[in-house]
PDB file of C-alpha atoms in Angstrom:
ATOM      1  CA  UNK A1328      -0.144  -0.070   0.152  1.00  0.00           C
ATOM      2  CA  UNK A1329       0.909   3.658  -0.658  1.00  0.00           C
ATOM      3  CA  UNK A1330       0.750   6.213   1.645  1.00  0.00           C
ATOM      4  CA  UNK A1331       1.520  10.015   1.923  1.00  0.00           C
ATOM      5  CA  UNK A1332       1.787  12.224   5.103  1.00  0.00           C
ATOM      6  CA  UNK A1333       0.546  15.885   3.825  1.00  0.00           C
ATOM      7  CA  UNK A1334       0.651  18.280   7.011  1.00  0.00           C
ATOM      8  CA  UNK A1335      -0.319  22.251   7.491  1.00  0.00           C
ATOM      9  CA  UNK A1336       1.213  23.951  10.395  1.00  0.00           C
ATOM     10  CA  UNK A1337       1.946  27.573  11.346  1.00  0.00           C
ATOM     11  CA  UNK A1338       5.091  27.282  13.517  1.00  0.00           C
ATOM     12  CA  UNK A1339       6.989  24.319  12.800  1.00  0.00           C
ATOM     13  CA  UNK A1340       5.593  21.489  15.302  1.00  0.00           C
ATOM     14  CA  UNK A1341       3.527  19.938  12.660  1.00  0.00           C
ATOM     15  CA  UNK A1342       5.981  20.125  10.173  1.00  0.00           C
ATOM     16  CA  UNK A1343       8.281  18.156  12.762  1.00  0.00           C
ATOM     17  CA  UNK A1344       5.657  15.352  13.490  1.00  0.00           C
ATOM     18  CA  UNK A1345       5.206  14.639  10.253  1.00  0.00           C
ATOM     19  CA  UNK A1346       8.390  14.029   9.251  1.00  0.00           C
ATOM     20  CA  UNK A1347       8.965  12.132  12.022  1.00  0.00           C
ATOM     21  CA  UNK A1348       6.014   9.677  11.031  1.00  0.00           C
ATOM     22  CA  UNK A1349       7.146   9.574   6.967  1.00  0.00           C
ATOM     23  CA  UNK A1350      10.690   8.753   8.518  1.00  0.00           C
ATOM     24  CA  UNK A1351       9.410   5.838  10.988  1.00  0.00           C
ATOM     25  CA  UNK A1352       6.904   4.576   8.072  1.00  0.00           C
ATOM     26  CA  UNK A1353       9.083   5.688   5.120  1.00  0.00           C
ATOM     27  CA  UNK A1354       6.483   7.163   3.453  1.00  0.00           C
ATOM     28  CA  UNK A1355       6.754  10.694   1.347  1.00  0.00           C
ATOM     29  CA  UNK A1356       6.166  14.165   3.451  1.00  0.00           C
ATOM     30  CA  UNK A1357       4.329  17.007   1.646  1.00  0.00           C
ATOM     31  CA  UNK A1358       3.265  20.490   2.614  1.00  0.00           C
ATOM     32  CA  UNK A1359      -0.604  20.874   1.736  1.00  0.00           C
ATOM     33  CA  UNK A1360       0.160  24.222   0.405  1.00  0.00           C
ATOM     34  CA  UNK A1361       2.651  22.933  -2.526  1.00  0.00           C
ATOM     35  CA  UNK A1362       1.715  19.194  -2.877  1.00  0.00           C
ATOM     36  CA  UNK A1363      -0.115  19.017  -6.905  1.00  0.00           C
ATOM     37  CA  UNK A1364      -3.844  17.856  -5.815  1.00  0.00           C
ATOM     38  CA  UNK A1365      -3.782  15.417  -9.124  1.00  0.00           C
ATOM     39  CA  UNK A1366      -0.944  13.380  -7.502  1.00  0.00           C
ATOM     40  CA  UNK A1367      -3.609  12.111  -4.498  1.00  0.00           C
ATOM     41  CA  UNK A1368      -5.127   9.563  -6.506  1.00  0.00           C
ATOM     42  CA  UNK A1369      -1.404   7.742  -6.652  1.00  0.00           C
ATOM     43  CA  UNK A1370      -2.346   6.944  -2.956  1.00  0.00           C
ATOM     44  CA  UNK A1371      -3.590   4.522  -1.108  1.00  0.00           C
ATOM     45  CA  UNK A1372      -3.936   5.922   2.462  1.00  0.00           C
ATOM     46  CA  UNK A1373      -3.209   9.220   4.105  1.00  0.00           C
ATOM     47  CA  UNK A1374      -1.893  10.536   7.149  1.00  0.00           C
ATOM     48  CA  UNK A1375      -3.136  14.508   7.562  1.00  0.00           C
ATOM     49  CA  UNK A1376      -1.479  17.085  10.329  1.00  0.00           C
ATOM     50  CA  UNK A1377      -2.980  20.099  11.388  1.00  0.00           C
ATOM     51  CA  UNK A1378      -2.520  22.692  13.865  1.00  0.00           C
ATOM     52  CA  UNK A1379      -4.852  24.289  15.465  1.00  0.00           C
ATOM     53  CA  UNK A1380      -4.785  28.104  15.102  1.00  0.00           C
ATOM     54  CA  UNK A1381      -7.800  30.088  16.903  1.00  0.00           C
ATOM     55  CA  UNK A1382      -9.780  27.012  17.536  1.00  0.00           C
ATOM     56  CA  UNK A1383      -9.515  25.648  14.021  1.00  0.00           C
ATOM     57  CA  UNK A1384      -7.801  23.188  11.737  1.00  0.00           C
ATOM     58  CA  UNK A1385      -5.275  25.060   9.697  1.00  0.00           C
ATOM     59  CA  UNK A1386      -5.764  21.880   6.737  1.00  0.00           C
ATOM     60  CA  UNK A1387      -9.469  22.538   7.051  1.00  0.00           C
ATOM     61  CA  UNK A1388      -9.689  24.626   3.791  1.00  0.00           C
ATOM     62  CA  UNK A1389      -7.918  22.319   1.973  1.00  0.00           C
ATOM     63  CA  UNK A1390      -9.571  19.286   2.928  1.00  0.00           C
ATOM     64  CA  UNK A1391     -12.591  20.010   2.412  1.00  0.00           C
ATOM     65  CA  UNK A1392     -11.884  21.197  -0.761  1.00  0.00           C
ATOM     66  CA  UNK A1393     -10.293  18.031  -2.043  1.00  0.00           C
ATOM     67  CA  UNK A1394     -12.139  15.401   0.329  1.00  0.00           C
ATOM     68  CA  UNK A1395     -13.774  14.124  -2.566  1.00  0.00           C
ATOM     69  CA  UNK A1396     -10.452  12.915  -3.991  1.00  0.00           C
ATOM     70  CA  UNK A1397      -9.603  11.436  -0.357  1.00  0.00           C
ATOM     71  CA  UNK A1398     -12.944  10.020   0.529  1.00  0.00           C
ATOM     72  CA  UNK A1399     -12.604   6.692  -0.489  1.00  0.00           C
ATOM     73  CA  UNK A1400      -8.861   5.812   1.097  1.00  0.00           C
ATOM     74  CA  UNK A1401      -8.260   5.752   4.651  1.00  0.00           C
ATOM     75  CA  UNK A1402      -7.432   8.953   6.386  1.00  0.00           C
ATOM     76  CA  UNK A1403      -5.489   9.276  10.126  1.00  0.00           C
ATOM     77  CA  UNK A1404      -5.238  12.567  11.258  1.00  0.00           C
ATOM     78  CA  UNK A1405      -2.818  14.206  13.625  1.00  0.00           C
ATOM     79  CA  UNK A1406      -4.160  17.490  15.118  1.00  0.00           C
ATOM     80  CA  UNK A1407      -1.058  19.531  17.017  1.00  0.00           C
ATOM     81  CA  UNK A1408      -2.194  22.402  19.508  1.00  0.00           C
ATOM     82  CA  UNK A1409      -1.666  23.919  22.883  1.00  0.00           C
ATOM     83  CA  UNK A1410      -4.271  21.969  24.778  1.00  0.00           C
ATOM     84  CA  UNK A1411      -3.324  18.808  26.351  1.00  0.00           C
ATOM     85  CA  UNK A1412      -4.261  15.773  24.606  1.00  0.00           C
ATOM     86  CA  UNK A1413      -6.201  14.828  27.193  1.00  0.00           C
ATOM     87  CA  UNK A1414      -8.630  17.502  26.934  1.00  0.00           C
ATOM     88  CA  UNK A1415     -10.469  15.311  24.369  1.00  0.00           C
ATOM     89  CA  UNK A1416     -13.729  17.342  24.423  1.00  0.00           C
ATOM     90  CA  UNK A1417     -12.058  20.644  23.614  1.00  0.00           C
ATOM     91  CA  UNK A1418      -9.531  18.624  21.125  1.00  0.00           C
ATOM     92  CA  UNK A1419     -12.739  17.598  19.180  1.00  0.00           C
ATOM     93  CA  UNK A1420     -14.518  20.434  19.774  1.00  0.00           C
ATOM     94  CA  UNK A1421     -11.686  22.333  17.233  1.00  0.00           C
ATOM     95  CA  UNK A1422     -12.552  19.211  14.933  1.00  0.00           C
ATOM     96  CA  UNK A1423     -15.998  20.070  15.032  1.00  0.00           C
ATOM     97  CA  UNK A1424     -15.266  24.118  14.447  1.00  0.00           C
ATOM     98  CA  UNK A1425     -13.496  23.154  11.329  1.00  0.00           C
ATOM     99  CA  UNK A1426     -14.796  20.041   9.252  1.00  0.00           C
ATOM    100  CA  UNK A1427     -18.344  18.892   8.541  1.00  0.00           C
ATOM    101  CA  UNK A1428     -19.528  15.682  10.100  1.00  0.00           C
ATOM    102  CA  UNK A1429     -19.577  13.843   6.824  1.00  0.00           C
ATOM    103  CA  UNK A1430     -15.723  14.669   7.146  1.00  0.00           C
ATOM    104  CA  UNK A1431     -15.268  13.702  10.421  1.00  0.00           C
ATOM    105  CA  UNK A1432     -16.887  10.563  10.480  1.00  0.00           C
ATOM    106  CA  UNK A1433     -14.617   8.951   7.942  1.00  0.00           C
ATOM    107  CA  UNK A1434     -11.162  10.089   9.902  1.00  0.00           C
ATOM    108  CA  UNK A1435      -9.147   8.800  12.513  1.00  0.00           C
ATOM    109  CA  UNK A1436      -7.698  11.548  15.163  1.00  0.00           C
ATOM    110  CA  UNK A1437      -4.732  11.341  17.207  1.00  0.00           C
ATOM    111  CA  UNK A1438      -4.316  14.390  19.231  1.00  0.00           C
ATOM    112  CA  UNK A1439      -0.339  15.364  19.695  1.00  0.00           C
ATOM    113  CA  UNK A1440       1.144  17.997  21.800  1.00  0.00           C
ATOM    114  CA  UNK A1441       2.214  21.358  20.586  1.00  0.00           C
ATOM    115  CA  UNK A1442       4.593  23.903  21.440  1.00  0.00           C
ATOM    116  CA  UNK A1443       4.816  27.765  21.518  1.00  0.00           C
ATOM    117  CA  UNK A1444       7.722  29.719  21.875  1.00  0.00           C
ATOM    118  CA  UNK A1445       6.461  33.765  22.366  1.00  0.00           C
ATOM    119  CA  UNK A1446       9.386  35.010  21.112  1.00  0.00           C
ATOM    120  CA  UNK A1447       8.891  32.826  17.654  1.00  0.00           C
ATOM    121  CA  UNK A1448       5.066  34.145  17.302  1.00  0.00           C
ATOM    122  CA  UNK A1449       4.022  36.849  14.756  1.00  0.00           C
ATOM    123  CA  UNK A1450       3.048  40.060  16.733  1.00  0.00           C
ATOM    124  CA  UNK A1451      -0.484  39.841  15.826  1.00  0.00           C
ATOM    125  CA  UNK A1452      -0.550  36.288  17.425  1.00  0.00           C
ATOM    126  CA  UNK A1453       1.195  37.451  20.286  1.00  0.00           C
ATOM    127  CA  UNK A1454      -1.505  39.935  20.712  1.00  0.00           C
ATOM    128  CA  UNK A1455      -4.208  37.787  20.172  1.00  0.00           C
ATOM    129  CA  UNK A1456      -2.513  35.196  22.549  1.00  0.00           C
ATOM    130  CA  UNK A1457      -2.625  38.339  25.293  1.00  0.00           C
ATOM    131  CA  UNK A1458      -6.178  39.059  25.008  1.00  0.00           C
ATOM    132  CA  UNK A1459      -7.201  35.761  24.992  1.00  0.00           C
ATOM    133  CA  UNK A1460      -5.324  35.483  28.406  1.00  0.00           C
ATOM    134  CA  UNK A1461      -6.786  38.747  29.898  1.00  0.00           C
ATOM    135  CA  UNK A1462     -10.114  37.405  28.927  1.00  0.00           C
ATOM    136  CA  UNK A1463      -9.370  34.220  30.988  1.00  0.00           C
ATOM    137  CA  UNK A1464     -10.423  34.424  34.917  1.00  0.00           C
ATOM    138  CA  UNK A1465      -8.141  31.643  36.212  1.00  0.00           C
ATOM    139  CA  UNK A1466      -4.676  33.210  37.133  1.00  0.00           C
ATOM    140  CA  UNK A1467      -2.704  30.012  36.499  1.00  0.00           C
ATOM    141  CA  UNK A1468      -4.699  29.254  33.343  1.00  0.00           C
ATOM    142  CA  UNK A1469      -3.663  33.384  32.252  1.00  0.00           C
ATOM    143  CA  UNK A1470       0.253  32.898  33.216  1.00  0.00           C
ATOM    144  CA  UNK A1471       0.033  29.492  31.582  1.00  0.00           C
ATOM    145  CA  UNK A1472      -1.244  30.362  28.283  1.00  0.00           C
ATOM    146  CA  UNK A1473       1.758  32.843  28.371  1.00  0.00           C
ATOM    147  CA  UNK A1474       4.528  30.918  28.878  1.00  0.00           C
ATOM    148  CA  UNK A1475       6.630  29.039  26.745  1.00  0.00           C
ATOM    149  CA  UNK A1476       6.553  25.445  26.658  1.00  0.00           C
ATOM    150  CA  UNK A1477       8.003  22.612  23.413  1.00  0.00           C
ATOM    151  CA  UNK A1478       5.936  19.147  24.673  1.00  0.00           C
ATOM    152  CA  UNK A1479       6.449  18.009  20.803  1.00  0.00           C
ATOM    153  CA  UNK A1480       8.443  14.580  21.067  1.00  0.00           C
ATOM    154  CA  UNK A1481       8.678  11.621  18.559  1.00  0.00           C
ATOM    155  CA  UNK A1482       7.498   9.426  20.934  1.00  0.00           C
ATOM    156  CA  UNK A1483       4.665  11.291  20.954  1.00  0.00           C
ATOM    157  CA  UNK A1484       3.907   9.717  17.493  1.00  0.00           C
ATOM    158  CA  UNK A1485       4.029   6.228  18.312  1.00  0.00           C
ATOM    159  CA  UNK A1486       0.273   5.461  18.824  1.00  0.00           C
ATOM    160  CA  UNK A1487      -0.377   6.842  15.263  1.00  0.00           C
ATOM    161  CA  UNK A1488       2.463   5.300  13.801  1.00  0.00           C
ATOM    162  CA  UNK A1489       1.529   1.820  15.494  1.00  0.00           C
ATOM    163  CA  UNK A1490      -2.096   2.145  14.002  1.00  0.00           C
ATOM    164  CA  UNK A1491      -0.663   2.649  10.441  1.00  0.00           C
ATOM    165  CA  UNK A1492       1.950  -0.451  10.913  1.00  0.00           C
ATOM    166  CA  UNK A1493      -1.582  -2.246  12.115  1.00  0.00           C
ATOM    167  CA  UNK A1494      -3.615  -1.088   9.264  1.00  0.00           C
ATOM    168  CA  UNK A1495      -1.050  -2.064   6.708  1.00  0.00           C
ATOM    169  CA  UNK A1496      -0.488  -5.276   8.077  1.00  0.00           C
ATOM    170  CA  UNK A1497      -4.165  -6.001   7.720  1.00  0.00           C
ATOM    171  CA  UNK A1498      -3.964  -5.627   3.928  1.00  0.00           C
ATOM    172  CA  UNK A1499      -0.433  -6.640   3.324  1.00  0.00           C
ATOM    173  CA  UNK A1500      -0.115  -9.777   5.408  1.00  0.00           C
ATOM    174  CA  UNK A1501       3.135 -11.515   5.779  1.00  0.00           C
ATOM    175  CA  UNK A1502       4.165 -14.071   3.428  1.00  0.00           C
ATOM    176  CA  UNK A1503       4.847 -17.515   5.033  1.00  0.00           C
ATOM    177  CA  UNK A1504       7.088 -19.483   2.815  1.00  0.00           C
TER     178      UNK A1504
END
């Protein structure tokens, strides 16, 4: 089976995860913005990755536009966000705010932790983050929102990589001699 990793992110965490997944599974990795859409038909399955920006998936427009080309294929999706992966309801709300149910039903989601380094953010993103922090009543949460963190680690991809390997083994069983 032939697979492809396609990602769209803002500050590099999603790309890093995509590269690790591609290396581990020996798959090509492409930016959603640069990959020629007419090539999608050459693949049997896709691993899509997206960062979350202001509660929405970065890859949402690309996925909506191209879903007709993907809908009959296996799709595994990794979402990278500042919200902890354990906050499943919050993470799922980002998916629901970005994609229609008809797409959500056909995708297997994985939630990966992200990173935020204040000095790397654009002036606009810093402004938006500070505004969000001002609206937050909990002082601990407010401080946390404005504090650098980096939870991007290769081992975070292990459940997704394992799922892909299991999926591939179902369709490509080993031949016993």
